[in-house]
Short mmCIF file of C-alpha atoms and ligand atoms in Angstrom, two decimals:
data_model
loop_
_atom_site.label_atom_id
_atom_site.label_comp_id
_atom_site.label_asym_id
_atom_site.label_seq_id
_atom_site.Cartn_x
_atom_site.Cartn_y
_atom_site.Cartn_z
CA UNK A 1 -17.37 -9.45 -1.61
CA UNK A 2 -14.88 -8.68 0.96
CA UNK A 3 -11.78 -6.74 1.17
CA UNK A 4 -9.14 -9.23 1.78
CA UNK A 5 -6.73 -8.80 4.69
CA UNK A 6 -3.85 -10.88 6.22
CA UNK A 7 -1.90 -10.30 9.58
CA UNK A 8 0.83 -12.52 11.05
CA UNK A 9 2.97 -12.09 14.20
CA UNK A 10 6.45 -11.11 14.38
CA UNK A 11 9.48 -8.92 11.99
CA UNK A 12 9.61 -12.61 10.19
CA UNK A 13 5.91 -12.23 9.34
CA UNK A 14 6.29 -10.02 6.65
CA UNK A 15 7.44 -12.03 3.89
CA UNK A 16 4.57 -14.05 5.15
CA UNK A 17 1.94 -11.67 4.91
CA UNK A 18 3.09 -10.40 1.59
CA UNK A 19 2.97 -14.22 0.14
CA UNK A 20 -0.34 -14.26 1.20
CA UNK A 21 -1.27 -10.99 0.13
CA UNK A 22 -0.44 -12.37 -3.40
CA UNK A 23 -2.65 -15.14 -3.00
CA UNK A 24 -5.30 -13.22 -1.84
CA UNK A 25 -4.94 -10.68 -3.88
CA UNK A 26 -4.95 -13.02 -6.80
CA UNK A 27 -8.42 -14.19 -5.59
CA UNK A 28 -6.98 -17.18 -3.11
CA UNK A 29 -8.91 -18.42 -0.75
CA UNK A 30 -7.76 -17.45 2.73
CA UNK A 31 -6.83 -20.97 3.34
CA UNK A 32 -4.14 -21.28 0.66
CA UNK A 33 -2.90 -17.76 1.98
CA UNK A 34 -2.16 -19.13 5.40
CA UNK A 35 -0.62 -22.26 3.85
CA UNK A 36 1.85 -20.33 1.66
CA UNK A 37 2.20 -17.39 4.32
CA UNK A 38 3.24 -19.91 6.51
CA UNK A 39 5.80 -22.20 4.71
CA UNK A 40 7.56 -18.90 4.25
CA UNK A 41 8.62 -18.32 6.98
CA UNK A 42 8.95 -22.76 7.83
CA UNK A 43 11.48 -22.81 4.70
CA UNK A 44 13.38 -19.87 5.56
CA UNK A 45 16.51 -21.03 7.66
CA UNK A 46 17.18 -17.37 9.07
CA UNK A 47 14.15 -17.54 11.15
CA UNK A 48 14.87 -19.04 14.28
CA UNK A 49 12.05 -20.53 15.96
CA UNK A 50 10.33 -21.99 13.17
CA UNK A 51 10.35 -24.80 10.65
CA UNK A 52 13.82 -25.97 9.17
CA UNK A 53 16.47 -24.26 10.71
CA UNK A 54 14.34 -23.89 14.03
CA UNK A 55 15.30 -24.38 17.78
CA UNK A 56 16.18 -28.22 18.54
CA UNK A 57 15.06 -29.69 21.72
CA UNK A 58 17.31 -30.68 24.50
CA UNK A 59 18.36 -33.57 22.81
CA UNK A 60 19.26 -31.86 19.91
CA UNK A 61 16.25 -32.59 17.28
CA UNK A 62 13.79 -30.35 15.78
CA UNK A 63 10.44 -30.82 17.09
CA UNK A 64 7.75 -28.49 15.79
CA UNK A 65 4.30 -28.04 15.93
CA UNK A 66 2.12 -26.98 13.35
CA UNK A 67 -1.63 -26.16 13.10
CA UNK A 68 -4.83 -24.76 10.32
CA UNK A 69 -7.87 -23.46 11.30
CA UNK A 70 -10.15 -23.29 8.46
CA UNK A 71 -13.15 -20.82 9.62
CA UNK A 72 -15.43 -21.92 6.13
CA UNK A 73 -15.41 -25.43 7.41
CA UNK A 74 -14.29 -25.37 11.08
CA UNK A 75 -11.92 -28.04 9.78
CA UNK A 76 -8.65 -28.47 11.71
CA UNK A 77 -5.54 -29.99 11.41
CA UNK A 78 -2.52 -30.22 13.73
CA UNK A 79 0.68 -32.13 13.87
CA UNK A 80 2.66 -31.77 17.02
CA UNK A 81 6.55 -33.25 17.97
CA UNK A 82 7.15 -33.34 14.40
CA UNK A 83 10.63 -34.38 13.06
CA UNK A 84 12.16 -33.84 9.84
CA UNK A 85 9.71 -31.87 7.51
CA UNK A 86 10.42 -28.09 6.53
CA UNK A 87 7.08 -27.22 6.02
CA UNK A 88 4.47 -28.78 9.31
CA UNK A 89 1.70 -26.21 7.99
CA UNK A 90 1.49 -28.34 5.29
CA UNK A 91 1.15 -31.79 6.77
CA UNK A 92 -1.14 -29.99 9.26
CA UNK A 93 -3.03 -29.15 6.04
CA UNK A 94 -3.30 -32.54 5.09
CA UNK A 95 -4.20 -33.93 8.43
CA UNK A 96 -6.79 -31.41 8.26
CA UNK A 97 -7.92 -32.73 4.65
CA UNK A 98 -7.08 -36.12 4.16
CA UNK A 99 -6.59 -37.58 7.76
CA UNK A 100 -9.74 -38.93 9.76
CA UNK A 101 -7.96 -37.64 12.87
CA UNK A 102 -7.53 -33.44 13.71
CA UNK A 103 -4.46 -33.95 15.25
CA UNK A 104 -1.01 -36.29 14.82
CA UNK A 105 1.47 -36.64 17.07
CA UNK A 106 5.58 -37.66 17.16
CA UNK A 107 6.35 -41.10 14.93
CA UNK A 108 2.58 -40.87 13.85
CA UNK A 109 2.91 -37.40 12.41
CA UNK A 110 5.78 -38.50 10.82
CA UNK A 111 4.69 -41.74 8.94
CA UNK A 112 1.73 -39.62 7.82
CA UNK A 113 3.92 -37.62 6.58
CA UNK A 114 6.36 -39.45 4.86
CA UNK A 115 3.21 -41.60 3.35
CA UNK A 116 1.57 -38.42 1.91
CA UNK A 117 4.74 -37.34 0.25
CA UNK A 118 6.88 -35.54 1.96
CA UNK A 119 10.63 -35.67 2.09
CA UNK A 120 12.07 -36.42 5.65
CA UNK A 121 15.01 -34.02 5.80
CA UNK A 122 17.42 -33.00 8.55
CA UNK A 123 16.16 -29.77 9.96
CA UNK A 124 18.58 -28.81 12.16
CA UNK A 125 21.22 -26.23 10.45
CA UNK A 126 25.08 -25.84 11.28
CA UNK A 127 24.61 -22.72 13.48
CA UNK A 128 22.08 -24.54 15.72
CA UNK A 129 23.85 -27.76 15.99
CA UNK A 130 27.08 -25.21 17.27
CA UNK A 131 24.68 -23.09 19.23
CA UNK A 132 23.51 -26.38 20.72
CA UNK A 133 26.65 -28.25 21.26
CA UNK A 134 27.69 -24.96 22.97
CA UNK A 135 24.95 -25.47 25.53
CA UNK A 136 25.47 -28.96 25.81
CA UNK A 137 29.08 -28.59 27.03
CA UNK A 138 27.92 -26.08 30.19
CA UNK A 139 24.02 -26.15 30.11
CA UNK A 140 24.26 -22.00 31.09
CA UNK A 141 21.02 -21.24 30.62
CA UNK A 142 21.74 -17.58 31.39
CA UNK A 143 24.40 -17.35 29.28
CA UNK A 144 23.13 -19.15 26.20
CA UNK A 145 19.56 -17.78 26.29
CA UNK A 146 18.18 -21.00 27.72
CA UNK A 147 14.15 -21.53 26.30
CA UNK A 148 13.74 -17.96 26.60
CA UNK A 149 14.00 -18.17 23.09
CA UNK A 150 11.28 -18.92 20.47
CA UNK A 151 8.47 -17.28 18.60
CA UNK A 152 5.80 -18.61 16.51
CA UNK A 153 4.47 -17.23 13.01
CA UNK A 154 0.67 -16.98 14.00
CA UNK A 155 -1.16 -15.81 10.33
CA UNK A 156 -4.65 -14.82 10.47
CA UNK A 157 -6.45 -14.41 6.44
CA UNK A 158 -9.92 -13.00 5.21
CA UNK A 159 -10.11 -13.86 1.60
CA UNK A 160 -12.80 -12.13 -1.05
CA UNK A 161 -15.50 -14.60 -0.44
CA UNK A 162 -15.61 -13.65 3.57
CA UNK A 163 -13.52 -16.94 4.50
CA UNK A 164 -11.21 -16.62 7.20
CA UNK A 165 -8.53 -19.14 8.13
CA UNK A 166 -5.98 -19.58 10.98
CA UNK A 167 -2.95 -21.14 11.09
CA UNK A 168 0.52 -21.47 13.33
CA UNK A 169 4.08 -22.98 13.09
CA UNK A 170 6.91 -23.17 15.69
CA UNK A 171 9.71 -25.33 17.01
CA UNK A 172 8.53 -23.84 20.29
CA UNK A 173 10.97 -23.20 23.25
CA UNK A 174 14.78 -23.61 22.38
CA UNK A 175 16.19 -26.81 24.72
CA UNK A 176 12.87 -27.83 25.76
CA UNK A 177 11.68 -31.27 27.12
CA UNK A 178 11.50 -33.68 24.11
CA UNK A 179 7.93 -34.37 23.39
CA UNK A 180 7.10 -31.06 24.83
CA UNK A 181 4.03 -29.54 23.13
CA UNK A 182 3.00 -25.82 23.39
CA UNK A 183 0.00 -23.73 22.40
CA UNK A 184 0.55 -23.82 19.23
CA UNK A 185 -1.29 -27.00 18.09
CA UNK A 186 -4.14 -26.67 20.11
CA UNK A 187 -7.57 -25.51 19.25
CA UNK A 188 -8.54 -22.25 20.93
CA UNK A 189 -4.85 -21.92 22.61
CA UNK A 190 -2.56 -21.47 19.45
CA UNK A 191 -5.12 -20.59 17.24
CA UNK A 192 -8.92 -20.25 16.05
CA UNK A 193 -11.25 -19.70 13.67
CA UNK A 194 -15.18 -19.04 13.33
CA UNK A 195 -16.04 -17.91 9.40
CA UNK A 196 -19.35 -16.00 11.21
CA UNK A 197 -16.72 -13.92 13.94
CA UNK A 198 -13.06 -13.89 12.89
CA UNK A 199 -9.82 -15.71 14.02
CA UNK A 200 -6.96 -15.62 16.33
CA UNK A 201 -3.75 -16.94 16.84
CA UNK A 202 -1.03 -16.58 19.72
CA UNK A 203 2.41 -16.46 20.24
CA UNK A 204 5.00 -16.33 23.29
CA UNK A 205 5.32 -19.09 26.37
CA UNK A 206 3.09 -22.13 25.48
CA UNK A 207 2.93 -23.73 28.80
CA UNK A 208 1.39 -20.64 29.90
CA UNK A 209 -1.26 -19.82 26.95
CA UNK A 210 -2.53 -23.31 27.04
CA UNK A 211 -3.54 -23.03 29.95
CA UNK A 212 -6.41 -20.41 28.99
CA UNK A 213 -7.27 -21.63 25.60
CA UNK A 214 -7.25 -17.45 24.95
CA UNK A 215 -7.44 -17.87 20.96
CA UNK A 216 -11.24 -18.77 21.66
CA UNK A 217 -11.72 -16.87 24.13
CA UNK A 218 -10.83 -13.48 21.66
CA UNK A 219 -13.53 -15.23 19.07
CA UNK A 220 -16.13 -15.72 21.64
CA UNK A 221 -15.31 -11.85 22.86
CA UNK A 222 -15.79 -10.64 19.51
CA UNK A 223 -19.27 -12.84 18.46
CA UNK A 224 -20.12 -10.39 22.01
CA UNK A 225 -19.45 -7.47 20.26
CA UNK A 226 -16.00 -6.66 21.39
CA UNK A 227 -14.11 -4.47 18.66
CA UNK A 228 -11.32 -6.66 17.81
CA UNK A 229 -8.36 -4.95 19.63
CA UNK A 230 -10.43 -5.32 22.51
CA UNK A 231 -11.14 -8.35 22.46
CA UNK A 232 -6.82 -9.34 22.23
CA UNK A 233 -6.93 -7.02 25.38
CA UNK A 234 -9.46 -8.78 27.04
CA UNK A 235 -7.77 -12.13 26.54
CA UNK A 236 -4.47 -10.38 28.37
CA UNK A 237 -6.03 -9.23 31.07
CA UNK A 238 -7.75 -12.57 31.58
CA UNK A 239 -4.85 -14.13 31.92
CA UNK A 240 -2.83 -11.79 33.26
CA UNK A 241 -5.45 -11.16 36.42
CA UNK A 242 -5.74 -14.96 37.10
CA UNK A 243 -4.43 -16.12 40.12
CA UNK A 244 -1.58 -18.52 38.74
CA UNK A 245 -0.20 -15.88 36.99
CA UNK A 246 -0.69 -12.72 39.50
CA UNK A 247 2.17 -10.67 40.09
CA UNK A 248 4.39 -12.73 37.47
CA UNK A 249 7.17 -10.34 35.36
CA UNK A 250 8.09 -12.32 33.02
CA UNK A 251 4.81 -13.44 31.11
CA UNK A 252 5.21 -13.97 27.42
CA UNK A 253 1.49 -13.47 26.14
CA UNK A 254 0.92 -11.90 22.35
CA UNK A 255 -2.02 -12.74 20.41
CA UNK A 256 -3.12 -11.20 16.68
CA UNK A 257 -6.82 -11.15 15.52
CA UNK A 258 -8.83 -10.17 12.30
CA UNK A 259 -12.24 -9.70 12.11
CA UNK A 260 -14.72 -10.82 9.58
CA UNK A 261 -15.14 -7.21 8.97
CA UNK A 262 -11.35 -6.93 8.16
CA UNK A 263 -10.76 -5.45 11.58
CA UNK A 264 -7.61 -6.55 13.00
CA UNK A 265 -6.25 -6.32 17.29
CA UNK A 266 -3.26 -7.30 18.25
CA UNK A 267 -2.03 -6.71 22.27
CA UNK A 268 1.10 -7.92 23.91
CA UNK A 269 3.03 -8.49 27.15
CA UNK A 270 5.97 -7.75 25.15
CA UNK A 271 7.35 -4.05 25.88
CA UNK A 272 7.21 -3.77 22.04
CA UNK A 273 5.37 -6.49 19.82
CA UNK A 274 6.25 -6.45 16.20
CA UNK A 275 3.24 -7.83 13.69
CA UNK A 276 2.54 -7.06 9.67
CA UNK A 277 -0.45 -6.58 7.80
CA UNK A 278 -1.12 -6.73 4.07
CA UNK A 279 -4.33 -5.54 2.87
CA UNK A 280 -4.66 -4.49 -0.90
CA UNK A 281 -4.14 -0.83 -0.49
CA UNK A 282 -0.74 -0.82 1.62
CA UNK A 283 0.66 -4.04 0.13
CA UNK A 284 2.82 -5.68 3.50
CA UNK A 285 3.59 -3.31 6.29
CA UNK A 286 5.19 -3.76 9.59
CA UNK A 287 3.81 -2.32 12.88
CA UNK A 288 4.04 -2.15 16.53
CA UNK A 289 2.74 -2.66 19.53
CA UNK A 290 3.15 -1.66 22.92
CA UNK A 291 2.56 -3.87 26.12
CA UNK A 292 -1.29 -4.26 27.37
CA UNK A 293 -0.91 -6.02 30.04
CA UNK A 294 -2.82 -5.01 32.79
CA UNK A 295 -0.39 -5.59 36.12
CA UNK A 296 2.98 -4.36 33.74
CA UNK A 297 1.87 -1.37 32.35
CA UNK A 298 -1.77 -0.21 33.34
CA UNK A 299 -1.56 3.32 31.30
CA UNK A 300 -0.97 1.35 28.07
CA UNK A 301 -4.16 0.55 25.72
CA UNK A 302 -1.67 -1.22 23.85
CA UNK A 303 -2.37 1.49 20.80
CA UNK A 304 -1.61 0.86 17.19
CA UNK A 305 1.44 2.41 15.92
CA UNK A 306 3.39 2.00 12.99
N1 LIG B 401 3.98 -20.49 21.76
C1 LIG B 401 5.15 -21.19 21.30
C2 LIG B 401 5.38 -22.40 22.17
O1 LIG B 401 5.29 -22.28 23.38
C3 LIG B 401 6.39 -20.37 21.25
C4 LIG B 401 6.22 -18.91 20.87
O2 LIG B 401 5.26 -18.55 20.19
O3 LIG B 401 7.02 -18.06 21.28
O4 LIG B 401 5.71 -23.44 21.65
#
């Protein structure tokens, strides 16, 4: 038996983690905890960059990207340029499960959807349609925050049985390219998961992270040996020291990692990276991290703080 554990990025990954900490803790397997971690945060309007009530694209429609990792099976399921469900974990989950494909994309995702059950909805809430319109009328990317906006809720679970899953969900970047796709649905870049090592999962500027396909990279550190904070650090560094992105400020590079020993790393090229835990003895707690990136801040381990 193992002492469960759950971790997700972000404030909004709280509620997640404690939703899963419920399943887990109510002998779930780590699977359904990243499912209904997940949709928390997809069916909670207030969070921005995710699932209804997320970012719309630069023509004004909610595209989001969704994926599982399931580390028992090293099944995976993805949807990407999705339109119109609340809760993309879920179809990912049935891609994953019922789908003879790992990954659906735009219409596709859609129809599969919409044929599995799910209600098409508008996802795009009042305050984004008048945050949007806004930036339609002058297109001041300065002014309105541009696609410097968006997060993704990354939520890494280890259940009793010593399964680990992976999953993430994001409208990615706020304004972006319709039919843009980020990290987030891609094996090894948004996410990953080995049952005999751990899992990962990233969050921050897609077009960068793909690039690296970092969330295997931190599993394939770890089956090395690499305690798991290390490992996140490693992954940083890796991209952080490669040429394309040498002496660039403004990377956007966070990833979150559990071990199948329960061990969880987390580093950042955020000044201050906000990510929650739930294991059965502290219930759902936030913490912090400062940066680790290498060229920013070379002092900085990135310690745990809470
Ligand atoms: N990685 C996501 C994307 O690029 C956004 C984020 O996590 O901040 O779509």
């Amino acid at each position: 038996m193992s002492k469960p554990v759950a971790i997700a990025t972000w404030r909004f990954g709280l509620p997640g983690v404690k939703e899963a900490g419920e399943a887990l803790g109510a002998g779930g397997s780590a699977l359904d905890a990243v499912e209904r971690g997940i949709r928390t945060a997809e069916l909670d309007p207030e969070v921005a960059s995710v699932g209804y009530g997320g970012y719309p694209n630069a023509a004004g429609v909610v595209q989001t990207d969704a994926a599982i990792h399931d580390g028992r099976t090293h099944g995976f399921g993805a949807v990407a340029a999705l339109e119109g469900v609340r809760t993309p974990i879920s179809v990912a989950r049935r891609v994953m499960e019922r789908c003879p494909h790992s990954m659906l994309a735009g219409a596709g995702a859609r129809e599969f959807a919409q044929a599995q059950g799910f209600a098409l909805e508008e996802l795009l809430t009042e305050g984004m349609r008048r945050n949007y319109e806004e930036w339609l009328r002058n297109r001041d990317l300065e002014r309105t925050g541009g696609i410097a906006s968006h997060d993704t809720i990354g939520l890494v679970a280890l259940d009793a049985h010593g399964d680990l899953c992976s999953g993430c969900s994001t409208s990615g970047l706020r304004y972006k390219s319709p039919g843009r796709v980020g990290d987030s649905p891609l094996s090894g870049c948004g996410l990953y998961c080995d049952n005999a090592v751990g899992g990962a999962a990233a969050t921050g500027n897609g077009d960068d992270i793909l690039r690296f396909a970092p969330c295997a990279l931190i599993v394939e550190f770890m089956r090395s040996g690499a305690h798991t904070q290390e490992a996140c650090r490693m992954a940083v560094e890796r991209i952080m020291t490669n040429v394309s992105m040498r002496g660039k400020k403004e990377a956007d590079i966070n990833f979150i990692a559990l071990r199948k020993d329960g061990e969880v790393g987390v580093a950042a090229t955020r000044a201050e990276f906000h990510f929650a835990v739930w294991t059965p003895e502290t219930g759902a707690q936030l913490h912090v991290i400062q940066r680790a990136c290498p060229e920013q801040e070379p002092e900085s381990e990135g310690a745990l703080r809470t």
